[in-house]
mmCIF file of C-alpha atoms and ligand atoms in Angstrom:
data_model
loop_
_atom_site.group_PDB
_atom_site.id
_atom_site.type_symbol
_atom_site.label_atom_id
_atom_site.label_comp_id
_atom_site.label_asym_id
_atom_site.label_seq_id
_atom_site.Cartn_x
_atom_site.Cartn_y
_atom_site.Cartn_z
ATOM 1 C CA MET U 179 139.779 -42.963 -101.637
ATOM 2 C CA ASN U 180 136.123 -42.000 -102.136
ATOM 3 C CA ASN U 181 135.298 -38.319 -102.189
ATOM 4 C CA LEU U 182 132.618 -37.286 -99.705
ATOM 5 C CA LEU U 183 129.874 -34.667 -99.606
ATOM 6 C CA ALA U 184 129.074 -33.166 -96.209
ATOM 7 C CA PRO U 185 126.048 -30.823 -96.224
ATOM 8 C CA SER U 186 126.156 -28.375 -93.303
ATOM 9 C CA ILE U 187 122.954 -28.187 -91.270
ATOM 10 C CA LEU U 188 123.929 -24.669 -90.148
ATOM 11 C CA SER U 189 121.930 -23.381 -93.118
ATOM 12 C CA SER U 190 118.930 -25.634 -92.484
ATOM 13 C CA ASP U 191 115.716 -24.488 -90.830
ATOM 14 C CA PHE U 192 116.366 -25.148 -87.128
ATOM 15 C CA LEU U 193 112.626 -25.150 -86.459
ATOM 16 C CA HIS U 194 112.464 -28.264 -88.623
ATOM 17 C CA LEU U 195 115.839 -29.842 -88.033
ATOM 18 C CA GLY U 196 114.374 -33.367 -88.094
ATOM 19 C CA LYS U 197 113.074 -32.766 -91.615
ATOM 20 C CA ALA U 198 116.493 -31.538 -92.764
ATOM 21 C CA LEU U 199 118.092 -34.680 -91.330
ATOM 22 C CA ASP U 200 115.504 -36.916 -93.030
ATOM 23 C CA LEU U 201 116.222 -35.153 -96.301
ATOM 24 C CA LEU U 202 119.958 -35.827 -95.907
ATOM 25 C CA GLU U 203 119.300 -39.465 -95.011
ATOM 26 C CA ARG U 204 117.381 -40.116 -98.224
ATOM 27 C CA SER U 205 119.827 -38.081 -100.329
ATOM 28 C CA GLU U 206 123.294 -39.063 -101.568
ATOM 29 C CA ALA U 207 125.020 -37.131 -98.753
ATOM 30 C CA ASP U 208 127.909 -38.963 -97.088
ATOM 31 C CA LEU U 209 128.315 -37.022 -93.851
ATOM 32 C CA ILE U 210 126.336 -34.496 -91.820
ATOM 33 C CA HIS U 211 128.513 -31.448 -91.135
ATOM 34 C CA CYS U 212 127.752 -29.963 -87.699
ATOM 35 C CA ASP U 213 129.129 -26.465 -87.046
ATOM 36 C CA VAL U 214 129.718 -25.762 -83.371
ATOM 37 C CA MET U 215 130.260 -22.069 -82.525
ATOM 38 C CA ASP U 216 130.891 -20.568 -79.103
ATOM 39 C CA GLY U 217 130.382 -16.818 -79.594
ATOM 40 C CA HIS U 218 134.028 -16.327 -78.552
ATOM 41 C CA PHE U 219 136.355 -17.923 -81.082
ATOM 42 C CA VAL U 220 133.798 -16.860 -83.694
ATOM 43 C CA PRO U 221 131.200 -14.094 -83.317
ATOM 44 C CA ASN U 222 128.234 -16.453 -83.542
ATOM 45 C CA LEU U 223 126.568 -19.178 -81.498
ATOM 46 C CA SER U 224 125.077 -22.356 -82.930
ATOM 47 C CA PHE U 225 124.565 -25.555 -80.937
ATOM 48 C CA GLY U 226 126.502 -27.945 -78.710
ATOM 49 C CA PRO U 227 126.598 -31.494 -77.340
ATOM 50 C CA PRO U 228 122.891 -31.894 -76.412
ATOM 51 C CA VAL U 229 121.751 -31.074 -79.949
ATOM 52 C CA ILE U 230 124.480 -33.256 -81.466
ATOM 53 C CA ARG U 231 123.346 -36.129 -79.239
ATOM 54 C CA GLN U 232 119.785 -35.712 -80.549
ATOM 55 C CA ILE U 233 120.995 -35.569 -84.144
ATOM 56 C CA ARG U 234 123.003 -38.762 -83.547
ATOM 57 C CA ALA U 235 119.886 -40.515 -82.193
ATOM 58 C CA HIS U 236 117.773 -39.411 -85.185
ATOM 59 C CA ALA U 237 120.162 -39.875 -88.121
ATOM 60 C CA SER U 238 122.346 -42.734 -89.280
ATOM 61 C CA LEU U 239 124.897 -40.865 -91.432
ATOM 62 C CA PRO U 240 128.235 -40.154 -89.694
ATOM 63 C CA LEU U 241 128.471 -36.749 -88.009
ATOM 64 C CA ASP U 242 131.345 -34.511 -89.116
ATOM 65 C CA VAL U 243 131.678 -32.147 -86.167
ATOM 66 C CA HIS U 244 133.582 -28.890 -86.762
ATOM 67 C CA LEU U 245 134.482 -27.126 -83.530
ATOM 68 C CA MET U 246 134.785 -23.360 -83.851
ATOM 69 C CA LEU U 247 135.437 -22.689 -80.195
ATOM 70 C CA SER U 248 138.168 -21.574 -77.835
ATOM 71 C CA ASN U 249 140.111 -24.162 -75.834
ATOM 72 C CA PRO U 250 138.817 -27.196 -77.771
ATOM 73 C CA GLU U 251 141.080 -29.562 -75.832
ATOM 74 C CA ALA U 252 138.854 -29.099 -72.777
ATOM 75 C CA VAL U 253 135.674 -30.283 -74.493
ATOM 76 C CA LEU U 254 136.708 -33.052 -76.911
ATOM 77 C CA ASP U 255 135.153 -35.766 -74.733
ATOM 78 C CA GLN U 256 131.770 -34.053 -74.768
ATOM 79 C CA TYR U 257 131.623 -34.202 -78.558
ATOM 80 C CA ILE U 258 133.018 -37.730 -78.760
ATOM 81 C CA ASP U 259 130.411 -38.892 -76.226
ATOM 82 C CA ALA U 260 127.648 -37.033 -78.087
ATOM 83 C CA GLY U 261 128.376 -39.144 -81.176
ATOM 84 C CA ALA U 262 130.885 -37.392 -83.462
ATOM 85 C CA GLY U 263 132.291 -39.788 -86.056
ATOM 86 C CA TRP U 264 134.649 -37.149 -87.387
ATOM 87 C CA LEU U 265 135.917 -34.398 -85.104
ATOM 88 C CA SER U 266 137.966 -31.344 -86.068
ATOM 89 C CA PHE U 267 139.128 -28.338 -84.103
ATOM 90 C CA GLN U 268 140.642 -25.038 -85.130
ATOM 91 C CA TYR U 269 144.449 -24.937 -85.214
ATOM 92 C CA GLU U 270 144.377 -21.323 -83.941
ATOM 93 C CA ALA U 271 142.381 -22.211 -80.813
ATOM 94 C CA ALA U 272 144.463 -25.161 -79.614
ATOM 95 C CA VAL U 273 147.887 -25.473 -77.998
ATOM 96 C CA HIS U 274 148.756 -29.185 -77.853
ATOM 97 C CA HIS U 275 147.666 -30.143 -81.354
ATOM 98 C CA GLN U 276 149.399 -33.499 -81.540
ATOM 99 C CA ARG U 277 148.016 -34.616 -78.200
ATOM 100 C CA ALA U 278 144.461 -33.636 -79.152
ATOM 101 C CA LEU U 279 144.664 -35.393 -82.535
ATOM 102 C CA SER U 280 145.984 -38.633 -81.066
ATOM 103 C CA TYR U 281 143.404 -38.484 -78.272
ATOM 104 C CA ILE U 282 140.540 -38.201 -80.770
ATOM 105 C CA LYS U 283 141.957 -41.132 -82.772
ATOM 106 C CA SER U 284 142.366 -43.238 -79.639
ATOM 107 C CA LYS U 285 138.585 -42.995 -79.184
ATOM 108 C CA GLY U 286 137.957 -44.438 -82.647
ATOM 109 C CA VAL U 287 136.938 -41.058 -84.095
ATOM 110 C CA LYS U 288 138.476 -39.532 -87.249
ATOM 111 C CA ALA U 289 140.702 -36.627 -86.220
ATOM 112 C CA GLY U 290 140.926 -33.395 -88.168
ATOM 113 C CA ILE U 291 142.498 -29.988 -87.810
ATOM 114 C CA VAL U 292 141.038 -26.796 -89.288
ATOM 115 C CA LEU U 293 142.955 -23.838 -90.701
ATOM 116 C CA ASN U 294 141.537 -20.350 -90.951
ATOM 117 C CA PRO U 295 142.142 -18.662 -94.312
ATOM 118 C CA SER U 296 145.181 -16.783 -92.939
ATOM 119 C CA THR U 297 146.898 -19.770 -91.296
ATOM 120 C CA PRO U 298 149.511 -21.272 -93.650
ATOM 121 C CA VAL U 299 149.391 -25.003 -94.466
ATOM 122 C CA GLU U 300 153.109 -25.133 -93.688
ATOM 123 C CA SER U 301 152.133 -24.905 -89.964
ATOM 124 C CA LEU U 302 150.994 -28.511 -90.314
ATOM 125 C CA ARG U 303 154.292 -29.963 -91.487
ATOM 126 C CA ASP U 304 155.102 -31.576 -88.147
ATOM 127 C CA ILE U 305 151.646 -32.909 -87.362
ATOM 128 C CA LEU U 306 150.376 -33.971 -90.764
ATOM 129 C CA PRO U 307 150.928 -37.713 -90.082
ATOM 130 C CA ASP U 308 148.722 -37.350 -86.978
ATOM 131 C CA CYS U 309 145.747 -36.032 -88.954
ATOM 132 C CA ASP U 310 143.092 -38.144 -90.661
ATOM 133 C CA TYR U 311 141.969 -34.987 -92.436
ATOM 134 C CA VAL U 312 142.703 -31.290 -92.754
ATOM 135 C CA LEU U 313 139.830 -28.849 -93.156
ATOM 136 C CA LEU U 314 140.735 -25.690 -95.040
ATOM 137 C CA MET U 315 138.358 -22.816 -94.331
ATOM 138 C CA SER U 316 137.580 -21.004 -97.557
ATOM 139 C CA VAL U 317 135.702 -18.251 -95.691
ATOM 140 C CA ASN U 318 136.361 -16.718 -92.288
ATOM 141 C CA PRO U 319 134.491 -19.034 -89.919
ATOM 142 C CA GLY U 320 131.333 -17.990 -88.130
ATOM 143 C CA PHE U 321 128.596 -17.734 -90.716
ATOM 144 C CA GLY U 322 127.075 -19.642 -93.588
ATOM 145 C CA GLY U 323 126.394 -18.020 -96.938
ATOM 146 C CA GLN U 324 129.742 -16.265 -97.468
ATOM 147 C CA THR U 325 131.723 -16.137 -100.697
ATOM 148 C CA PHE U 326 134.643 -18.477 -101.392
ATOM 149 C CA ILE U 327 137.977 -16.637 -100.928
ATOM 150 C CA PRO U 328 139.801 -17.148 -104.268
ATOM 151 C CA GLN U 329 143.320 -17.364 -102.770
ATOM 152 C CA ILE U 330 142.342 -20.607 -101.071
ATOM 153 C CA THR U 331 142.712 -22.510 -104.345
ATOM 154 C CA GLU U 332 146.508 -21.927 -104.144
ATOM 155 C CA LYS U 333 146.414 -23.123 -100.558
ATOM 156 C CA ILE U 334 144.662 -26.357 -101.549
ATOM 157 C CA LYS U 335 147.354 -26.968 -104.149
ATOM 158 C CA ARG U 336 150.103 -26.397 -101.547
ATOM 159 C CA LEU U 337 148.454 -28.819 -99.127
ATOM 160 C CA SER U 338 148.047 -31.421 -101.874
ATOM 161 C CA ARG U 339 151.773 -31.094 -102.635
ATOM 162 C CA LEU U 340 152.659 -31.377 -98.936
ATOM 163 C CA ARG U 341 150.516 -34.511 -98.684
ATOM 164 C CA GLN U 342 152.384 -35.997 -101.597
ATOM 165 C CA ASN U 343 155.854 -34.932 -100.438
ATOM 166 C CA MET U 344 155.270 -36.292 -96.949
ATOM 167 C CA ALA U 345 153.794 -39.558 -98.286
ATOM 168 C CA CYS U 346 150.541 -39.025 -96.368
ATOM 169 C CA GLN U 347 148.411 -40.598 -99.104
ATOM 170 C CA ASP U 348 145.535 -41.390 -96.730
ATOM 171 C CA LEU U 349 145.162 -37.800 -95.529
ATOM 172 C CA MET U 350 141.869 -36.294 -96.666
ATOM 173 C CA ILE U 351 141.497 -32.612 -97.546
ATOM 174 C CA GLU U 352 138.171 -31.008 -96.629
ATOM 175 C CA ILE U 353 136.970 -27.628 -97.875
ATOM 176 C CA ASP U 354 134.389 -25.492 -96.073
ATOM 177 C CA GLY U 355 132.859 -22.185 -97.101
ATOM 178 C CA GLY U 356 131.291 -20.917 -100.292
ATOM 179 C CA VAL U 357 131.225 -24.293 -102.023
ATOM 180 C CA ASN U 358 128.559 -24.541 -104.735
ATOM 181 C CA THR U 359 127.683 -26.440 -107.906
ATOM 182 C CA ASP U 360 129.761 -23.987 -109.983
ATOM 183 C CA ASN U 361 133.094 -24.308 -108.149
ATOM 184 C CA ILE U 362 132.992 -27.875 -106.791
ATOM 185 C CA SER U 363 134.510 -29.557 -109.882
ATOM 186 C CA GLU U 364 137.486 -27.203 -109.869
ATOM 187 C CA LEU U 365 138.070 -27.858 -106.140
ATOM 188 C CA LYS U 366 138.060 -31.590 -106.800
ATOM 189 C CA LYS U 367 140.739 -31.073 -109.445
ATOM 190 C CA TYR U 368 143.048 -29.480 -106.878
ATOM 191 C CA GLY U 369 142.851 -32.491 -104.566
ATOM 192 C CA VAL U 370 139.907 -31.881 -102.219
ATOM 193 C CA ASN U 371 138.256 -35.073 -100.887
ATOM 194 C CA ILE U 372 135.487 -33.805 -98.589
ATOM 195 C CA PHE U 373 133.181 -30.993 -99.652
ATOM 196 C CA VAL U 374 131.087 -29.055 -97.119
ATOM 197 C CA ALA U 375 128.121 -27.134 -98.503
ATOM 198 C CA GLY U 376 125.582 -25.283 -96.401
ATOM 199 C CA SER U 377 123.621 -22.532 -98.100
ATOM 200 C CA ALA U 378 124.113 -23.982 -101.598
ATOM 201 C CA VAL U 379 122.154 -27.018 -100.431
ATOM 202 C CA PHE U 380 119.651 -25.747 -97.892
ATOM 203 C CA HIS U 381 118.831 -22.383 -99.464
ATOM 204 C CA SER U 382 118.022 -24.014 -102.785
ATOM 205 C CA LYS U 383 114.528 -24.973 -103.882
ATOM 206 C CA ASP U 384 115.495 -28.619 -104.272
ATOM 207 C CA PRO U 385 118.278 -29.606 -101.831
ATOM 208 C CA GLU U 386 118.265 -33.260 -102.911
ATOM 209 C CA ALA U 387 118.801 -32.287 -106.546
ATOM 210 C CA VAL U 388 121.726 -30.033 -105.543
ATOM 211 C CA ILE U 389 123.254 -32.879 -103.538
ATOM 212 C CA HIS U 390 122.830 -35.188 -106.526
ATOM 213 C CA GLU U 391 124.477 -32.666 -108.854
ATOM 214 C CA MET U 392 127.380 -32.124 -106.444
ATOM 215 C CA LYS U 393 127.909 -35.840 -105.989
ATOM 216 C CA LYS U 394 128.074 -36.327 -109.733
ATOM 217 C CA LYS U 395 130.771 -33.655 -109.922
ATOM 218 C CA ILE U 396 132.991 -35.074 -107.165
HETATM 219 C C1 DX5 I 626 131.238 -21.472 -91.489
HETATM 220 C C2 DX5 I 626 130.967 -22.934 -91.328
HETATM 221 C C3 DX5 I 626 130.498 -23.614 -92.546
HETATM 222 C C4 DX5 I 626 129.203 -23.117 -93.108
HETATM 223 C C5 DX5 I 626 129.323 -23.240 -94.603
HETATM 224 O O1 DX5 I 626 131.847 -20.972 -90.376
HETATM 225 O O2 DX5 I 626 132.115 -23.630 -90.878
HETATM 226 O O3 DX5 I 626 130.461 -25.038 -92.401
HETATM 227 O O4 DX5 I 626 128.075 -23.843 -92.699
HETATM 228 O O5 DX5 I 626 128.264 -22.571 -95.184
HETATM 229 P P1 DX5 I 626 128.270 -22.171 -96.728
HETATM 230 O O6 DX5 I 626 128.400 -23.472 -97.497
HETATM 231 O O7 DX5 I 626 126.978 -21.494 -96.891
HETATM 232 O O8 DX5 I 626 129.459 -21.285 -96.961
HETATM 233 ZN ZN1 ZN I 627 132.058 -25.943 -90.899
#
């Protein structure tokens, strides 16, 4: 399976979002990571379906939508209709995980579940075959520009082992938070397949060069 780079537009300049999207389109990025925050599940607000619909109309790369909101099961359709190609929700915010994952898949969208740093990967044992991907948060969700929590490397290894033991070879592991050109190679070694990077890309002087360097390393 091909490893993917998913720059997060959360760290882009929202006054010039179109320019950030154009930059990603001409770069080697594989996905556009869209962070949706509700000011309730996380203490920050970002954007929702109307903005995602506009991004979908402007860009051609698939949208990797990460829902950081309470009661995600109630709003899945809004994000599917807005154009998500990949859709993940937080394990901690949902109740009927298996139902939500199979619903997303039934709409032809890749289904993912997200674990906060403190939620053990073992919680996924019974729903792993229902996931197209698992997103491990390597910071506490809510803000870009935080530092990678070192314990998460052990967690990635445990999830890689679980994937192997449960014969879920097609399951992709995504990492989100504090990813940069210094740590990305090591994360690849532990079995990560999708790499989200926000501030490392958009707060650099040359985002396209950073994307190129990251792609070479994954
Ligand atoms: C954090 C978000 C991340 C964020 C990553 O809650 O889920 O996707 O944009 O930003 P960096 O790469 O700066 O940690
Ligand atoms: Zn995210």
